[in-house]
Every structure is written in structure tokens, then in C-alpha cells.
């Protein structure tokens, strides 16, 4: 059985669907602090899912999962992931993302489970020194969120040396869209991400969409990011798991489309996909946003045989369908 932590959340739930569709039995561990019970219920309708509500900061909670189920490998998503919040409250981030993961890893070692796929992030690179960013780019995170993920990456290296824990660390760039059948999707409260915020401003009394700065050193002045479709990203986790089974060695992969889209591009595509004008205003820059981030994902394509297929238009369409469902 595969244990997926954080599968009540956005990326974790899509990975859970991918594993279920490929015939795996899964156990889910989630504290439901940011995840949703409705997501777990949707997953339970798709296959064999055991759900345990618990918190990685309590080692007994995670110990109980390993006592109850025979876990072959862990796909570890459970984490806090808001940059701004991590700057204001680093304690929350280090306690959960680092200390919580230590509890998980120690429990895995105790139960002789030595395979893990870890959700890392391009935020571990910090301000880019060059683009596209490959896995060899120096890692100098500029906020506690990125630092918490980098710490875990390093801990995993040491746990490999000392205890033989094999980890695949996946560094995501930006993620977009949702399940084509709209069973799960992106549901954050509060929502801070670009695409759902643009889409939200088309519903009811939502406010005008705000572009955070148009004076960056990019062709149209707005920030450039690499938006990978969440179903393509989910597939990379299964491919990483198969790679780990075959190679039995730790490794690191960037996951992105290798295409940059500016905030303005994304906004224009949203207007086109929705066939309507969306109220917009330019405001101050958001602190901590680098001008340009996009991936060199050649290594994942070469070694994992990962080929992201879905377009940004498809991501925006599915994201919109999910928003509509939630606003009904
Ligand atoms: N952004 C924006 N308005 C919003 C939300 C985001 O202009 O309401 C911009 C943000 O400044 C960044 C890009 O969109 O340049 C992507 O931000 P998001 O929070 O989606 O992801 P991040 O790149 O921070 O992981």
C-alpha cells in the first residue's frame, strides 16, 4: 500500500487519483487543516482508500498508520505552502514542514519503509542566477517556506547515507488546473494564487483582479512563471515512484513545462477562454516575487520519461469549471 500524506489538498489529491487509476491501494494521512473532507470523500468513490486523520507533528499519529497498514512507500505532500505566511510565522513552517517530516522519516525507518517521493519546490532556488533553472542551480531560498523544503531535502540526503532511505525530491514550479472530471481541484482559503484569483473575480461580488506590479524586467513588465498542469504533475509522481523501484537510488528532478507565461499573458488567456472581460487593476509589487522563473525539466523528461501534455488553456478551462462548481 502507498501512503500519501496531504492527499486532501490540491496536488496530493490529484496524485491520489493518478495512483488509484493505476490500480494502487492507498492510505491517506491528512490533518484537514488546509485540506478538505469533501476531497477525501471524492477519492473514496474512486478506489480503495484508507483515510487517517492525523498530524505529523504528533509522532503517535503517524506511528499508528504504520502499525495498522503495510506501507511500501510514501508520497509526501503534507506541508504549509504560503510564502508570505512563512515570513510572518516561520515557527509554524519549521515545526510542520521540517519537524513533522522528521517524525515521518523516523517512523518510516523504524518500520523499514525506505522509499519516499517528496514535494519540493523551485522556491529552494531563491533569486534565479540564470533561467531556465536546472537542478544544478544554487539553492539560496529567500523565505522560510523555501528554506523548510531545502532543509528536508538535505535531511533526506543524510538519511540515505545513514539509514538507506531512498528519496526522489521533486521541485515543482507553478501548478495550474484541475482534474478533467472536476472531482477535485484547487481549493485554498484564503486563495493567493494567480489563476484562481483571476477566475474568482468573475463570480458574484468578488473584487477586481489585481496584478502585482508591471515594472519588472520582462517584455510586458509582469512576472514570468512556468505553469505546469496538475494532472501532468501528478503523473510525474507515479513515474518517479516507478523510477525509484527500478533504480533504488535517490535523485532530484525539476518539474515544469519549460515555458514561461507572464501574469499579463495568463490574464489574457483567461479572458479568451472565458470569452469575457475581467475587471483588472495594476497595484504594487508583492514582496519576494522574482521577475522570472521557469524550469529546465530535461532531466525528468529523459530519466522519468515524463512528458507534460496539457496546455495552459486546458488548465484554465478545468480550473474555471471547478470554480463554477464551488460557486454554485
Ligand atoms: N499574482 C498577481 N495577482 C494575484 C496573485 C498572483 O499578480 O492575485 C502574481 C504574483 O505576483 C506572481 C504570479 O502571479 O508574479 C504567480 O503567483 P502565485 O501566487 O500564483 O504563485 P508563486 O509564483 O508565488 O508561487
Short mmCIF file of C-alpha atoms and ligand atoms in Angstrom, two decimals:
data_model
loop_
_atom_site.label_atom_id
_atom_site.label_comp_id
_atom_site.label_asym_id
_atom_site.label_seq_id
_atom_site.Cartn_x
_atom_site.Cartn_y
_atom_site.Cartn_z
CA UNK A 1 0.00 0.00 0.00
CA UNK A 2 1.16 3.53 -0.80
CA UNK A 3 0.83 6.20 1.89
CA UNK A 4 0.02 9.68 0.59
CA UNK A 5 0.33 12.47 3.15
CA UNK A 6 -1.60 15.64 2.39
CA UNK A 7 -3.90 13.98 -0.16
CA UNK A 8 -6.83 16.13 0.97
CA UNK A 9 -5.02 19.08 -0.58
CA UNK A 10 -4.60 20.34 -4.13
CA UNK A 11 -1.64 18.46 -5.64
CA UNK A 12 -1.89 15.47 -3.28
CA UNK A 13 -5.49 14.74 -4.28
CA UNK A 14 -4.57 14.71 -7.98
CA UNK A 15 -1.67 12.37 -7.28
CA UNK A 16 -4.07 10.13 -5.31
CA UNK A 17 -6.39 9.91 -8.35
CA UNK A 18 -3.44 9.01 -10.55
CA UNK A 19 -2.32 6.18 -8.23
CA UNK A 20 -5.90 4.90 -7.83
CA UNK A 21 -6.44 4.94 -11.61
CA UNK A 22 -3.33 2.82 -11.95
CA UNK A 23 -4.62 0.18 -9.56
CA UNK A 24 -2.78 1.06 -6.34
CA UNK A 25 -4.34 0.83 -2.89
CA UNK A 26 -3.66 3.98 -0.91
CA UNK A 27 -3.71 5.20 2.65
CA UNK A 28 -4.16 8.92 3.19
CA UNK A 29 -2.84 10.85 6.18
CA UNK A 30 -4.00 14.45 6.50
CA UNK A 31 -4.80 16.80 9.37
CA UNK A 32 -7.51 18.57 7.29
CA UNK A 33 -6.12 21.94 8.38
CA UNK A 34 -5.93 23.11 4.77
CA UNK A 35 -7.28 20.01 3.04
CA UNK A 36 -10.98 19.19 2.76
CA UNK A 37 -13.03 16.17 3.85
CA UNK A 38 -15.06 16.55 0.63
CA UNK A 39 -11.86 15.78 -1.29
CA UNK A 40 -11.33 12.59 0.73
CA UNK A 41 -14.94 11.58 0.06
CA UNK A 42 -14.43 12.15 -3.68
CA UNK A 43 -11.28 9.98 -3.59
CA UNK A 44 -13.05 7.21 -1.67
CA UNK A 45 -15.53 6.90 -4.53
CA UNK A 46 -12.67 6.03 -6.91
CA UNK A 47 -10.96 3.04 -5.30
CA UNK A 48 -9.51 1.51 -2.18
CA UNK A 49 -8.70 4.42 0.11
CA UNK A 50 -7.99 4.24 3.85
CA UNK A 51 -8.14 7.66 5.49
CA UNK A 52 -6.43 8.51 8.77
CA UNK A 53 -6.89 12.00 10.19
CA UNK A 54 -3.72 12.95 11.98
CA UNK A 55 -0.91 15.44 12.29
CA UNK A 56 2.75 14.79 11.51
CA UNK A 57 3.73 16.95 14.48
CA UNK A 58 2.36 14.16 16.72
CA UNK A 59 4.59 11.18 16.14
CA UNK A 60 1.96 8.81 17.66
CA UNK A 61 -0.46 9.81 14.88
CA UNK A 62 1.87 8.73 12.10
CA UNK A 63 3.12 5.72 14.08
CA UNK A 64 -0.48 4.46 14.22
CA UNK A 65 -0.66 4.44 10.40
CA UNK A 66 2.47 2.31 10.09
CA UNK A 67 1.21 -0.03 12.83
CA UNK A 68 -2.09 -0.52 11.05
CA UNK A 69 -1.09 -0.76 7.38
CA UNK A 70 1.71 -2.34 5.42
CA UNK A 71 3.24 0.71 3.72
CA UNK A 72 5.61 0.13 0.78
CA UNK A 73 6.38 3.76 0.02
CA UNK A 74 5.33 7.30 0.94
CA UNK A 75 4.36 10.18 -1.32
CA UNK A 76 4.79 13.17 0.96
CA UNK A 77 2.80 16.34 0.23
CA UNK A 78 1.63 17.41 3.69
CA UNK A 79 3.10 20.86 4.29
CA UNK A 80 2.23 24.51 4.66
CA UNK A 81 2.98 26.34 1.43
CA UNK A 82 2.31 30.07 1.63
CA UNK A 83 5.42 32.19 1.22
CA UNK A 84 4.01 35.32 2.89
CA UNK A 85 2.71 33.39 5.89
CA UNK A 86 6.09 31.67 6.26
CA UNK A 87 7.81 35.04 6.56
CA UNK A 88 5.32 36.19 9.22
CA UNK A 89 5.25 32.87 11.10
CA UNK A 90 8.41 30.82 10.44
CA UNK A 91 7.85 28.74 13.57
CA UNK A 92 4.68 27.27 12.05
CA UNK A 93 6.60 26.33 8.89
CA UNK A 94 9.66 24.81 10.52
CA UNK A 95 7.55 22.87 13.06
CA UNK A 96 5.27 21.39 10.47
CA UNK A 97 7.35 21.12 7.31
CA UNK A 98 10.67 20.17 8.96
CA UNK A 99 9.86 18.66 12.37
CA UNK A 100 6.72 16.95 11.04
CA UNK A 101 8.72 15.42 8.19
CA UNK A 102 11.39 14.24 10.66
CA UNK A 103 8.65 12.39 12.56
CA UNK A 104 7.52 10.82 9.31
CA UNK A 105 11.04 9.79 8.26
CA UNK A 106 11.93 8.36 11.67
CA UNK A 107 8.71 6.34 11.67
CA UNK A 108 9.44 5.07 8.17
CA UNK A 109 12.94 3.95 9.18
CA UNK A 110 11.56 2.26 12.30
CA UNK A 111 9.12 0.28 10.15
CA UNK A 112 11.72 -0.44 7.45
CA UNK A 113 9.90 1.60 4.82
CA UNK A 114 12.68 3.23 2.81
CA UNK A 115 11.14 4.85 -0.25
CA UNK A 116 9.75 8.36 -0.40
CA UNK A 117 8.71 10.83 -3.10
CA UNK A 118 8.92 14.35 -1.71
CA UNK A 119 7.15 17.55 -2.80
CA UNK A 120 9.87 20.12 -3.03
CA UNK A 121 9.79 23.43 -4.82
CA UNK A 122 11.59 25.88 -7.07
CA UNK A 123 11.42 28.22 -4.04
CA UNK A 124 14.51 26.33 -2.81
CA UNK A 125 16.50 28.10 -5.55
CA UNK A 126 15.70 31.65 -4.40
CA UNK A 127 16.52 34.53 -6.76
CA UNK A 128 17.45 32.92 -10.07
CA UNK A 129 21.01 33.42 -11.22
CA UNK A 130 20.04 32.12 -14.67
CA UNK A 131 16.98 30.75 -16.49
CA UNK A 132 15.83 28.19 -17.37
CA UNK A 133 16.64 26.79 -13.93
CA UNK A 134 18.16 23.31 -13.90
CA UNK A 135 18.72 21.03 -10.88
CA UNK A 136 22.31 22.27 -10.51
CA UNK A 137 21.25 25.87 -9.94
CA UNK A 138 22.49 27.06 -6.49
CA UNK A 139 19.89 26.83 -3.72
CA UNK A 140 19.56 30.01 -1.67
CA UNK A 141 15.93 30.26 -0.56
CA UNK A 142 14.72 33.76 0.27
CA UNK A 143 11.87 32.79 2.61
CA UNK A 144 11.21 30.25 5.38
CA UNK A 145 8.90 28.19 3.16
CA UNK A 146 11.68 27.56 0.63
CA UNK A 147 14.18 27.04 3.46
CA UNK A 148 11.93 24.47 5.16
CA UNK A 149 11.78 22.46 1.93
CA UNK A 150 15.54 22.75 1.37
CA UNK A 151 16.18 21.54 4.94
CA UNK A 152 14.07 18.47 4.27
CA UNK A 153 15.94 17.80 1.02
CA UNK A 154 19.21 17.86 2.98
CA UNK A 155 17.82 15.69 5.78
CA UNK A 156 16.81 13.13 3.17
CA UNK A 157 20.37 13.04 1.80
CA UNK A 158 21.73 12.35 5.30
CA UNK A 159 19.05 9.70 5.93
CA UNK A 160 20.10 7.97 2.72
CA UNK A 161 23.75 7.91 3.81
CA UNK A 162 22.97 6.74 7.35
CA UNK A 163 19.82 4.61 7.01
CA UNK A 164 19.48 3.82 3.30
CA UNK A 165 16.32 5.91 2.84
CA UNK A 166 15.84 6.44 -0.90
CA UNK A 167 14.12 9.66 -1.86
CA UNK A 168 13.07 11.33 -5.07
CA UNK A 169 12.78 15.06 -4.46
CA UNK A 170 10.55 16.78 -7.00
CA UNK A 171 10.99 20.53 -7.36
CA UNK A 172 7.76 21.95 -8.70
CA UNK A 173 7.40 25.21 -10.50
CA UNK A 174 3.89 26.77 -10.64
CA UNK A 175 0.91 24.43 -10.77
CA UNK A 176 -2.41 25.03 -12.54
CA UNK A 177 -5.73 23.45 -13.48
CA UNK A 178 -7.61 20.54 -12.03
CA UNK A 179 -8.92 17.04 -12.69
CA UNK A 180 -10.64 16.94 -16.11
CA UNK A 181 -13.69 15.31 -14.49
CA UNK A 182 -13.79 18.09 -11.86
CA UNK A 183 -13.88 15.62 -8.94
CA UNK A 184 -11.15 17.51 -7.07
CA UNK A 185 -9.46 20.85 -7.67
CA UNK A 186 -7.65 23.86 -6.29
CA UNK A 187 -9.36 24.99 -3.09
CA UNK A 188 -7.34 27.24 -0.81
CA UNK A 189 -8.70 29.51 1.88
CA UNK A 190 -7.58 32.23 1.60
CA UNK A 191 -6.71 31.96 -2.10
CA UNK A 192 -3.49 33.71 -3.06
CA UNK A 193 -2.65 32.09 -6.41
CA UNK A 194 -2.83 33.78 -9.75
CA UNK A 195 -5.24 31.69 -11.85
CA UNK A 196 -7.91 31.04 -9.20
CA UNK A 197 -7.75 34.72 -8.24
CA UNK A 198 -8.36 35.82 -11.83
CA UNK A 199 -11.25 33.35 -12.12
CA UNK A 200 -12.72 34.32 -8.76
CA UNK A 201 -13.05 37.92 -9.89
CA UNK A 202 -15.69 36.76 -12.39
CA UNK A 203 -18.04 35.45 -9.68
CA UNK A 204 -20.62 37.35 -7.62
CA UNK A 205 -19.20 40.10 -5.52
CA UNK A 206 -15.56 39.21 -5.84
CA UNK A 207 -13.18 42.14 -6.18
CA UNK A 208 -11.29 43.39 -9.21
CA UNK A 209 -8.31 41.18 -10.03
CA UNK A 210 -5.02 42.80 -9.06
CA UNK A 211 -1.77 42.43 -11.00
CA UNK A 212 1.11 42.74 -8.55
CA UNK A 213 3.48 45.07 -10.42
CA UNK A 214 4.08 45.78 -14.12
CA UNK A 215 7.57 47.26 -13.79
CA UNK A 216 9.63 44.06 -13.77
CA UNK A 217 12.42 43.49 -16.28
CA UNK A 218 10.30 41.27 -18.52
CA UNK A 219 8.87 42.05 -22.01
CA UNK A 220 5.45 43.22 -20.69
CA UNK A 221 6.67 44.23 -17.21
CA UNK A 222 4.78 41.47 -15.33
CA UNK A 223 6.34 38.41 -13.67
CA UNK A 224 7.00 35.28 -15.70
CA UNK A 225 6.27 31.81 -14.27
CA UNK A 226 6.14 28.24 -15.54
CA UNK A 227 2.61 26.82 -15.05
CA UNK A 228 2.51 23.03 -15.20
CA UNK A 229 -0.84 21.24 -15.31
CA UNK A 230 -1.68 19.47 -12.05
CA UNK A 231 -2.61 16.18 -13.78
CA UNK A 232 0.71 16.20 -15.64
CA UNK A 233 2.41 16.91 -12.33
CA UNK A 234 0.51 14.06 -10.64
CA UNK A 235 1.70 11.67 -13.35
CA UNK A 236 5.32 12.64 -12.60
CA UNK A 237 4.88 11.28 -9.06
CA UNK A 238 3.92 7.85 -10.29
CA UNK A 239 6.75 7.86 -12.81
CA UNK A 240 9.13 8.90 -10.03
CA UNK A 241 7.86 6.01 -7.89
CA UNK A 242 8.45 3.52 -10.74
CA UNK A 243 11.93 5.00 -11.24
CA UNK A 244 12.68 4.58 -7.55
CA UNK A 245 11.53 0.95 -7.61
CA UNK A 246 13.72 0.25 -10.63
CA UNK A 247 16.86 2.21 -9.74
CA UNK A 248 16.68 2.13 -5.94
CA UNK A 249 18.64 5.37 -5.71
CA UNK A 250 17.90 8.89 -4.54
CA UNK A 251 17.57 11.69 -7.08
CA UNK A 252 16.19 15.17 -7.75
CA UNK A 253 14.02 16.42 -10.63
CA UNK A 254 12.62 19.78 -11.67
CA UNK A 255 9.03 19.64 -12.88
CA UNK A 256 7.84 22.41 -15.16
CA UNK A 257 6.77 22.92 -18.77
CA UNK A 258 9.94 24.87 -19.68
CA UNK A 259 7.65 27.67 -20.99
CA UNK A 260 7.29 30.99 -19.27
CA UNK A 261 3.99 32.89 -19.19
CA UNK A 262 3.70 36.40 -17.80
CA UNK A 263 0.88 37.42 -15.45
CA UNK A 264 -0.49 39.54 -18.29
CA UNK A 265 -0.36 36.54 -20.72
CA UNK A 266 -2.26 34.39 -18.24
CA UNK A 267 -4.83 37.12 -17.70
CA UNK A 268 -5.34 37.48 -21.49
CA UNK A 269 -5.73 33.70 -21.90
CA UNK A 270 -8.32 33.66 -19.08
CA UNK A 271 -10.34 36.38 -20.86
CA UNK A 272 -10.14 34.37 -24.09
CA UNK A 273 -11.09 31.04 -22.51
CA UNK A 274 -13.98 32.61 -20.56
CA UNK A 275 -15.00 34.78 -23.53
CA UNK A 276 -15.49 37.80 -21.30
CA UNK A 277 -13.77 40.89 -19.97
CA UNK A 278 -12.46 40.60 -16.44
CA UNK A 279 -12.02 43.68 -14.22
CA UNK A 280 -8.33 44.28 -13.58
CA UNK A 281 -6.08 46.80 -11.90
CA UNK A 282 -2.32 47.19 -11.57
CA UNK A 283 -1.10 47.50 -7.97
CA UNK A 284 2.24 47.48 -6.14
CA UNK A 285 4.64 44.57 -6.43
CA UNK A 286 4.16 41.73 -3.95
CA UNK A 287 7.32 41.46 -1.82
CA UNK A 288 9.56 38.48 -2.58
CA UNK A 289 8.44 37.84 -6.18
CA UNK A 290 11.38 37.17 -8.55
CA UNK A 291 10.82 38.58 -12.07
CA UNK A 292 11.26 35.37 -13.97
CA UNK A 293 11.17 31.66 -13.04
CA UNK A 294 10.96 28.78 -15.44
CA UNK A 295 12.27 25.27 -15.47
CA UNK A 296 14.77 23.25 -17.33
CA UNK A 297 12.97 19.90 -16.94
CA UNK A 298 15.09 17.93 -19.40
CA UNK A 299 16.24 15.53 -16.69
CA UNK A 300 12.67 14.47 -15.76
CA UNK A 301 11.86 14.01 -19.44
CA UNK A 302 14.98 11.95 -20.03
CA UNK A 303 15.04 9.73 -16.95
CA UNK A 304 11.41 9.58 -15.81
CA UNK A 305 10.05 9.65 -19.39
CA UNK A 306 7.73 12.41 -18.23
CA UNK A 307 6.02 14.37 -20.97
CA UNK A 308 3.67 17.09 -19.77
CA UNK A 309 0.91 17.31 -22.37
CA UNK A 310 -1.79 19.67 -21.27
CA UNK A 311 -1.84 23.28 -22.43
CA UNK A 312 -2.29 26.34 -20.24
CA UNK A 313 -5.69 26.85 -21.92
CA UNK A 314 -6.74 23.37 -20.71
CA UNK A 315 -5.53 24.19 -17.21
CA UNK A 316 -7.51 27.42 -17.15
CA UNK A 317 -10.63 25.69 -18.51
CA UNK A 318 -10.62 22.96 -15.85
CA UNK A 319 -9.78 25.47 -13.11
CA UNK A 320 -12.78 27.54 -14.22
CA UNK A 321 -15.12 24.52 -14.24
CA UNK A 322 -14.05 23.71 -10.69
CA UNK A 323 -14.57 27.33 -9.54
CA UNK A 324 -18.04 27.30 -11.12
CA UNK A 325 -18.91 24.13 -9.26
CA UNK A 326 -17.77 25.63 -5.95
CA UNK A 327 -19.69 28.85 -6.58
CA UNK A 328 -22.98 27.12 -7.33
N1 LIG B 1 -0.12 37.38 -8.90
C1 LIG B 1 -0.85 38.53 -9.19
N2 LIG B 1 -2.09 38.68 -8.61
C2 LIG B 1 -2.64 37.75 -7.78
C3 LIG B 1 -1.88 36.58 -7.48
C4 LIG B 1 -0.63 36.44 -8.06
O1 LIG B 1 -0.40 39.40 -9.95
O2 LIG B 1 -3.76 37.95 -7.28
C5 LIG B 1 1.21 37.19 -9.50
C6 LIG B 1 2.34 37.03 -8.47
O3 LIG B 1 2.84 38.30 -8.10
C7 LIG B 1 3.35 36.17 -9.25
C8 LIG B 1 2.46 35.31 -10.16
O4 LIG B 1 1.21 35.98 -10.22
O5 LIG B 1 4.15 37.01 -10.07
C9 LIG B 1 2.26 33.90 -9.65
O6 LIG B 1 1.87 33.98 -8.29
P1 LIG B 1 1.28 32.74 -7.49
O7 LIG B 1 0.95 33.23 -6.10
O8 LIG B 1 0.19 32.09 -8.26
O9 LIG B 1 2.48 31.70 -7.43
P2 LIG B 1 4.01 31.86 -6.90
O10 LIG B 1 4.80 32.21 -8.15
O11 LIG B 1 4.04 32.89 -5.85
O12 LIG B 1 4.34 30.50 -6.40
#
